[in-house]
Tab-separated table of C-alpha atoms in Angstrom:
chain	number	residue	atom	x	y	z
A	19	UNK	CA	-39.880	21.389	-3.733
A	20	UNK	CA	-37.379	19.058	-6.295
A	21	UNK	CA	-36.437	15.887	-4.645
A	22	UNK	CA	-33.282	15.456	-6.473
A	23	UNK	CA	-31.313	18.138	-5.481
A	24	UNK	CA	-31.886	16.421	-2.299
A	25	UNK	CA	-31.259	13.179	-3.523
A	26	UNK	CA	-27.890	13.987	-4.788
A	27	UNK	CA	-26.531	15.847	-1.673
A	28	UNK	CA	-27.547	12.507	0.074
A	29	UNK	CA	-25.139	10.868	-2.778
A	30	UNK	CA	-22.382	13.284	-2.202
A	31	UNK	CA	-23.012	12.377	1.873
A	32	UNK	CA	-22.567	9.135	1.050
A	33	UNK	CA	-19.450	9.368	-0.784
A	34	UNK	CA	-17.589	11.727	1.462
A	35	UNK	CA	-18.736	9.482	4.444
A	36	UNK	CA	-17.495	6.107	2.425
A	37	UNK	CA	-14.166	7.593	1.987
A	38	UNK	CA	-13.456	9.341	5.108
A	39	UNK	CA	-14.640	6.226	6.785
A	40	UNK	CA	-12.387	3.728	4.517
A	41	UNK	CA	-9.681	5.947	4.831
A	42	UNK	CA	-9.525	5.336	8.836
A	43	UNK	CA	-10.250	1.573	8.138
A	44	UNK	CA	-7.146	1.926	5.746
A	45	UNK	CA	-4.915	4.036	8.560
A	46	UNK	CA	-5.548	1.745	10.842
A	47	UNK	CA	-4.255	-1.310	8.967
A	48	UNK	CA	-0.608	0.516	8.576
A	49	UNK	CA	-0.468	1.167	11.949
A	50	UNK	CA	-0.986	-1.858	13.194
A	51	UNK	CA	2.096	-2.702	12.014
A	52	UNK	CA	3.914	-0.620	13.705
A	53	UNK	CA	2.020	-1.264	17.285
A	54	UNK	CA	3.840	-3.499	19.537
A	55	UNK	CA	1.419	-3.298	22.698
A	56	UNK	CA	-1.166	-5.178	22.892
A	57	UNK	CA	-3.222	-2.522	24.487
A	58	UNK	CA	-3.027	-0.461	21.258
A	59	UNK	CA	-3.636	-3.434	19.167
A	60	UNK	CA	-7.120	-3.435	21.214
A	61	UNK	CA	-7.734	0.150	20.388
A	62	UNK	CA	-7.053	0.091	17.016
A	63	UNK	CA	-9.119	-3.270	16.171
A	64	UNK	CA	-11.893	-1.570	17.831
A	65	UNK	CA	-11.471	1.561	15.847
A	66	UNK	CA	-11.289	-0.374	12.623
A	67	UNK	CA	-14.412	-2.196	13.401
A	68	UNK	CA	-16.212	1.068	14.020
A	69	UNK	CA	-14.966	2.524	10.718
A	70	UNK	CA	-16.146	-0.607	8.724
A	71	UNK	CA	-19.711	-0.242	9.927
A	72	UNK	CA	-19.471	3.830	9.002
A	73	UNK	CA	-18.082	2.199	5.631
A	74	UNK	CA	-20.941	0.481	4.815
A	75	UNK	CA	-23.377	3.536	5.675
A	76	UNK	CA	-21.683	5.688	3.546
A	77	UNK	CA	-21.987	3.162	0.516
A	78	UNK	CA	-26.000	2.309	1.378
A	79	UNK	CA	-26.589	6.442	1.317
A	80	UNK	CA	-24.276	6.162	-1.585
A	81	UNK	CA	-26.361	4.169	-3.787
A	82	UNK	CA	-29.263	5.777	-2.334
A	83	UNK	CA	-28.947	8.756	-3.356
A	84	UNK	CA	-27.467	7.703	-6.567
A	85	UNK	CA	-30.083	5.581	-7.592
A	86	UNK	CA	-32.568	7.735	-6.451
A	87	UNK	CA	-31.529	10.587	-8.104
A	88	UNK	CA	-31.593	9.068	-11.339
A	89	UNK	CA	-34.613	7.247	-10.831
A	90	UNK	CA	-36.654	10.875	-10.050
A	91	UNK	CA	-34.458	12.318	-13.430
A	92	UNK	CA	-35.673	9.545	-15.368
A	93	UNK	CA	-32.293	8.312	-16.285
A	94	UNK	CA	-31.702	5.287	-14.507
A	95	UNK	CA	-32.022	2.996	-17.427
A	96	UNK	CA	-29.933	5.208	-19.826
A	97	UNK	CA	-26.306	4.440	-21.066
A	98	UNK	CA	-24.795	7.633	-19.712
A	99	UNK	CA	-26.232	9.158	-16.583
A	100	UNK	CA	-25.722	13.562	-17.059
């Protein structure tokens, strides 16, 4: 069995997860702005706090699997990963 097939669906995890993730981090900054009780100020705080943590897992399974994957292709030293 090839690890880095493996390695680089773990990468692509990582970067769907980091955007998804930022992109609710992102949503909930624009609509604070709009929220005028303090209630849903609370919610979305909490939300955004949740999505920061889910930001950072995406970008640590991110460069796993990036770094990983070009460490088992022998690349990660060259100028131009393929």
């Amino acid at each position: 069995m090839q690890l880095y097939p493996w390695l680089v669906f773990v990468h692509l995890l990582g970067v769907v997860g980091f955007v998804a993730a930022h992109g609710v981090s992102m949503w909930t900054a624009f609509a604070i702005r709009r929220a005028r009780d303090r209630d849903v100020l609370i919610a979305l705080l909490g939300l955004s706090k949740r999505a920061v943590g889910h930001t950072y897992a995406g970008l640590l399974l991110l460069a796993i699997g990036g770094l990983g994957a070009a460490w088992v292709s022998d690349q990660l030293l060259a100028t131009w990963v393929v």
